[in-house]
Short mmCIF file of C-alpha atoms in Angstrom, two decimals:
data_model
loop_
_atom_site.label_atom_id
_atom_site.label_comp_id
_atom_site.label_asym_id
_atom_site.label_seq_id
_atom_site.Cartn_x
_atom_site.Cartn_y
_atom_site.Cartn_z
CA UNK A 1 -27.05 58.09 -15.18
CA UNK A 2 -24.56 59.43 -17.87
CA UNK A 3 -23.59 56.60 -20.43
CA UNK A 4 -19.36 56.13 -20.69
CA UNK A 5 -20.12 54.25 -23.40
CA UNK A 6 -18.02 50.89 -24.26
CA UNK A 7 -15.65 52.08 -21.23
CA UNK A 8 -18.14 50.82 -18.26
CA UNK A 9 -16.36 52.61 -14.67
CA UNK A 10 -14.38 49.56 -13.52
CA UNK A 11 -13.15 48.28 -10.29
CA UNK A 12 -11.62 45.77 -9.12
CA UNK A 13 -11.53 43.93 -5.44
CA UNK A 14 -9.13 40.76 -4.57
CA UNK A 15 -11.58 37.98 -3.76
CA UNK A 16 -12.15 37.75 0.01
CA UNK A 17 -12.35 41.84 -0.06
CA UNK A 18 -16.27 43.61 0.48
CA UNK A 19 -17.01 45.70 -2.31
CA UNK A 20 -18.51 49.12 -2.58
CA UNK A 21 -20.58 50.34 -5.77
CA UNK A 22 -21.75 53.78 -6.64
CA UNK A 23 -24.78 55.12 -8.35
CA UNK A 24 -26.13 58.85 -8.32
CA UNK A 25 -29.87 58.80 -9.01
CA UNK A 26 -31.26 62.02 -11.30
CA UNK A 27 -34.96 62.10 -9.43
CA UNK A 28 -35.38 63.71 -6.56
CA UNK A 29 -38.91 62.41 -6.09
CA UNK A 30 -38.01 59.42 -6.41
CA UNK A 31 -39.32 56.21 -4.06
CA UNK A 32 -37.83 52.97 -4.67
CA UNK A 33 -34.24 51.80 -5.92
CA UNK A 34 -33.37 48.23 -7.43
CA UNK A 35 -29.37 46.50 -7.38
CA UNK A 36 -29.19 44.35 -10.72
CA UNK A 37 -26.13 42.29 -11.62
CA UNK A 38 -25.98 41.12 -15.05
CA UNK A 39 -23.16 38.91 -16.20
CA UNK A 40 -21.76 38.89 -20.21
CA UNK A 41 -24.26 38.18 -22.82
CA UNK A 42 -27.44 37.28 -19.75
CA UNK A 43 -30.28 39.03 -19.13
CA UNK A 44 -30.23 41.33 -15.54
CA UNK A 45 -30.62 39.31 -11.98
CA UNK A 46 -32.81 41.03 -9.76
CA UNK A 47 -30.25 42.03 -6.50
CA UNK A 48 -31.69 44.27 -3.48
CA UNK A 49 -34.41 46.56 -3.43
CA UNK A 50 -34.99 49.50 -1.37
CA UNK A 51 -37.95 52.26 -0.55
CA UNK A 52 -37.22 55.84 -0.07
CA UNK A 53 -38.37 54.97 3.85
CA UNK A 54 -35.34 53.53 4.25
CA UNK A 55 -31.80 54.25 4.16
CA UNK A 56 -30.55 50.86 5.07
CA UNK A 57 -31.53 47.73 3.61
CA UNK A 58 -29.83 44.34 3.64
CA UNK A 59 -29.81 40.63 2.27
CA UNK A 60 -26.73 37.73 2.34
CA UNK A 61 -23.89 38.81 1.91
CA UNK A 62 -25.24 42.55 0.35
CA UNK A 63 -26.59 46.11 2.61
CA UNK A 64 -27.64 48.58 -0.01
CA UNK A 65 -27.66 52.06 1.38
CA UNK A 66 -29.44 55.09 0.62
CA UNK A 67 -29.01 58.64 0.58
CA UNK A 68 -31.92 60.51 -0.49
CA UNK A 69 -29.57 64.07 0.20
CA UNK A 70 -27.40 63.97 -2.21
CA UNK A 71 -29.02 61.02 -3.70
CA UNK A 72 -26.64 58.47 -3.77
CA UNK A 73 -27.28 54.67 -3.74
CA UNK A 74 -24.50 52.00 -2.88
CA UNK A 75 -24.41 48.80 -2.76
CA UNK A 76 -21.49 46.34 -0.80
CA UNK A 77 -20.79 42.78 -1.44
CA UNK A 78 -19.24 41.27 1.77
CA UNK A 79 -16.32 38.78 1.06
CA UNK A 80 -16.16 39.44 -2.28
CA UNK A 81 -16.11 36.24 -5.23
CA UNK A 82 -15.19 35.34 -8.48
CA UNK A 83 -19.12 34.18 -8.62
CA UNK A 84 -19.89 38.57 -8.14
CA UNK A 85 -17.36 39.26 -11.09
CA UNK A 86 -20.44 41.13 -13.53
CA UNK A 87 -21.21 44.36 -14.47
CA UNK A 88 -23.74 45.40 -11.60
CA UNK A 89 -26.72 48.78 -12.29
CA UNK A 90 -29.25 50.71 -10.41
CA UNK A 91 -32.66 52.22 -11.30
CA UNK A 92 -34.09 54.77 -10.09
CA UNK A 93 -38.18 54.83 -10.41
CA UNK A 94 -40.14 58.29 -9.43
CA UNK A 95 -43.87 57.71 -8.86
CA UNK A 96 -46.52 56.88 -11.79
CA UNK A 97 -42.54 56.35 -14.03
CA UNK A 98 -40.94 53.92 -15.30
CA UNK A 99 -37.81 52.78 -13.84
CA UNK A 100 -34.81 54.45 -15.30
CA UNK A 101 -31.41 52.59 -15.02
CA UNK A 102 -27.79 53.81 -14.54
CA UNK A 103 -25.11 52.79 -17.08
CA UNK A 104 -23.32 49.98 -14.66
CA UNK A 105 -20.47 49.26 -12.86
CA UNK A 106 -18.01 46.32 -14.04
CA UNK A 107 -16.77 44.75 -10.85
CA UNK A 108 -13.95 42.71 -11.74
CA UNK A 109 -12.77 40.06 -8.48
CA UNK A 110 -8.90 39.41 -8.80
CA UNK A 111 -7.69 35.83 -7.25
CA UNK B 1 -43.67 30.55 -8.58
CA UNK B 2 -43.11 33.60 -11.80
CA UNK B 3 -41.25 33.29 -14.92
CA UNK B 4 -40.38 35.02 -18.33
CA UNK B 5 -39.12 33.40 -21.35
CA UNK B 6 -37.76 35.07 -24.56
CA UNK B 7 -36.31 34.11 -27.50
CA UNK B 8 -34.37 32.79 -29.91
CA UNK B 9 -30.64 34.25 -27.42
CA UNK B 10 -29.14 34.95 -31.09
CA UNK B 11 -30.08 35.65 -34.36
CA UNK B 12 -28.14 37.18 -36.79
CA UNK B 13 -30.20 38.84 -39.70
CA UNK B 14 -29.46 40.88 -42.41
CA UNK B 15 -30.16 43.75 -43.13
CA UNK B 16 -33.75 44.26 -44.51
CA UNK B 17 -35.39 41.63 -43.24
CA UNK B 18 -38.04 41.30 -40.77
CA UNK B 19 -37.47 40.55 -37.13
CA UNK B 20 -39.74 38.67 -34.98
CA UNK B 21 -38.91 38.09 -30.73
CA UNK B 22 -41.33 36.85 -28.83
CA UNK B 23 -41.39 37.01 -24.71
CA UNK B 24 -43.64 34.88 -22.62
CA UNK B 25 -44.66 34.95 -18.65
CA UNK B 26 -45.85 32.13 -16.80
CA UNK B 27 -47.52 32.94 -13.39
CA UNK B 28 -48.67 36.45 -13.09
CA UNK B 29 -51.95 37.84 -14.26
CA UNK B 30 -51.52 40.95 -15.71
CA UNK B 31 -48.31 42.05 -15.81
CA UNK B 32 -46.78 45.47 -17.05
CA UNK B 33 -44.63 44.21 -20.04
CA UNK B 34 -41.54 45.72 -21.40
CA UNK B 35 -38.96 45.61 -24.33
CA UNK B 36 -35.22 46.61 -23.27
CA UNK B 37 -32.64 47.50 -26.04
CA UNK B 38 -28.88 47.67 -24.47
CA UNK B 39 -26.04 48.60 -26.58
CA UNK B 40 -23.03 47.38 -25.57
CA UNK B 41 -21.27 49.45 -22.24
CA UNK B 42 -24.15 51.12 -21.60
CA UNK B 43 -27.83 51.36 -20.13
CA UNK B 44 -31.16 50.30 -20.30
CA UNK B 45 -33.04 51.99 -23.20
CA UNK B 46 -37.15 51.28 -22.78
CA UNK B 47 -38.21 50.73 -26.53
CA UNK B 48 -42.49 50.05 -25.41
CA UNK B 49 -44.03 49.03 -22.72
CA UNK B 50 -47.91 47.27 -21.99
CA UNK B 51 -50.13 47.69 -19.23
CA UNK B 52 -52.71 45.79 -20.64
CA UNK B 53 -53.71 43.16 -24.64
CA UNK B 54 -53.77 46.15 -26.76
CA UNK B 55 -52.36 48.43 -25.14
CA UNK B 56 -49.02 49.37 -26.50
CA UNK B 57 -46.85 52.40 -25.14
CA UNK B 58 -43.53 53.65 -27.72
CA UNK B 59 -40.64 55.51 -26.02
CA UNK B 60 -38.75 55.88 -28.43
CA UNK B 61 -39.92 56.47 -32.50
CA UNK B 62 -37.50 53.86 -34.40
CA UNK B 63 -37.88 51.16 -36.92
CA UNK B 64 -39.31 48.93 -34.46
CA UNK B 65 -42.66 48.14 -33.30
CA UNK B 66 -44.54 45.83 -30.01
CA UNK B 67 -47.20 44.43 -30.13
CA UNK B 68 -49.73 42.31 -26.90
CA UNK B 69 -51.68 40.28 -28.46
CA UNK B 70 -52.40 37.77 -25.40
CA UNK B 71 -52.38 38.78 -21.63
CA UNK B 72 -48.42 36.96 -20.94
CA UNK B 73 -46.97 37.96 -24.93
CA UNK B 74 -44.57 40.75 -25.36
CA UNK B 75 -44.01 40.49 -29.16
CA UNK B 76 -41.19 42.77 -30.66
CA UNK B 77 -40.88 43.10 -34.74
CA UNK B 78 -39.98 44.95 -37.24
CA UNK B 79 -40.87 44.25 -40.82
CA UNK B 80 -37.07 45.66 -42.35
CA UNK B 81 -33.78 45.78 -40.27
CA UNK B 82 -31.37 48.41 -39.69
CA UNK B 83 -27.52 47.90 -39.40
CA UNK B 84 -28.80 50.03 -36.03
CA UNK B 85 -31.39 47.41 -34.53
CA UNK B 86 -28.43 45.64 -33.54
CA UNK B 87 -28.61 44.92 -29.54
CA UNK B 88 -28.70 43.25 -26.87
CA UNK B 89 -33.26 43.27 -26.51
CA UNK B 90 -34.73 42.59 -23.11
CA UNK B 91 -37.88 41.56 -22.04
CA UNK B 92 -38.98 42.74 -18.26
CA UNK B 93 -42.78 42.32 -16.29
CA UNK B 94 -43.48 43.95 -13.49
CA UNK B 95 -46.43 43.11 -11.39
CA UNK B 96 -45.91 44.82 -8.01
CA UNK B 97 -42.44 47.49 -7.27
CA UNK B 98 -40.05 44.38 -8.81
CA UNK B 99 -38.88 44.63 -12.84
CA UNK B 100 -38.05 41.35 -13.98
CA UNK B 101 -36.14 40.46 -16.71
CA UNK B 102 -35.71 37.65 -19.74
CA UNK B 103 -32.53 36.03 -20.55
CA UNK B 104 -31.98 38.64 -24.06
CA UNK B 105 -32.05 38.12 -27.68
CA UNK B 106 -28.30 39.26 -29.31
CA UNK B 107 -29.37 40.62 -32.55
CA UNK B 108 -26.67 40.71 -34.95
CA UNK B 109 -27.78 42.84 -38.30
CA UNK B 110 -25.09 42.90 -41.00
#
């Protein structure tokens, strides 16, 4: 993903609403993907992963969707809470290579 | 369970001073270990990775070096820090597919 410098894309949602965060990945050969959550001043925290042989995977309040045709990944958070406020970024893993990370999206939950 | 320890959490160093950041992993054997740097508002930049003791791969030529003296220990060093070395440094480990990160070190070079 291309970095947008200090101005990360921001998604603002009302508390209780659902959030959808998107990620475009670059390598059509990537066969494994992870979504991370990073709070200010902390290390990234694993949220959910998905392999390329799947198009959907659900966790607790989170769902990841994979569209390999358009190289698109999304993270859906149900009933967004204030504690969900953070930067979310995706990571793609081409076979035999290291992860490539997107620049992230800042999620802001409004009271 | 596996845990990763990274320290210090914050560090303020003058230009030209040396650097040593340490990372240790517990609860796993022969992990792949990584050092990343994250500038404010940007994605993660891979600096070094290691697949075993004494094996270091450098992704970006720069003022830093890395060493892996033990299976679960990864050290990031510099002999003389530059202003441009400021940033948030993250250690990570991986044994299967998933990658886990440490808590990070915020380095300010003044």
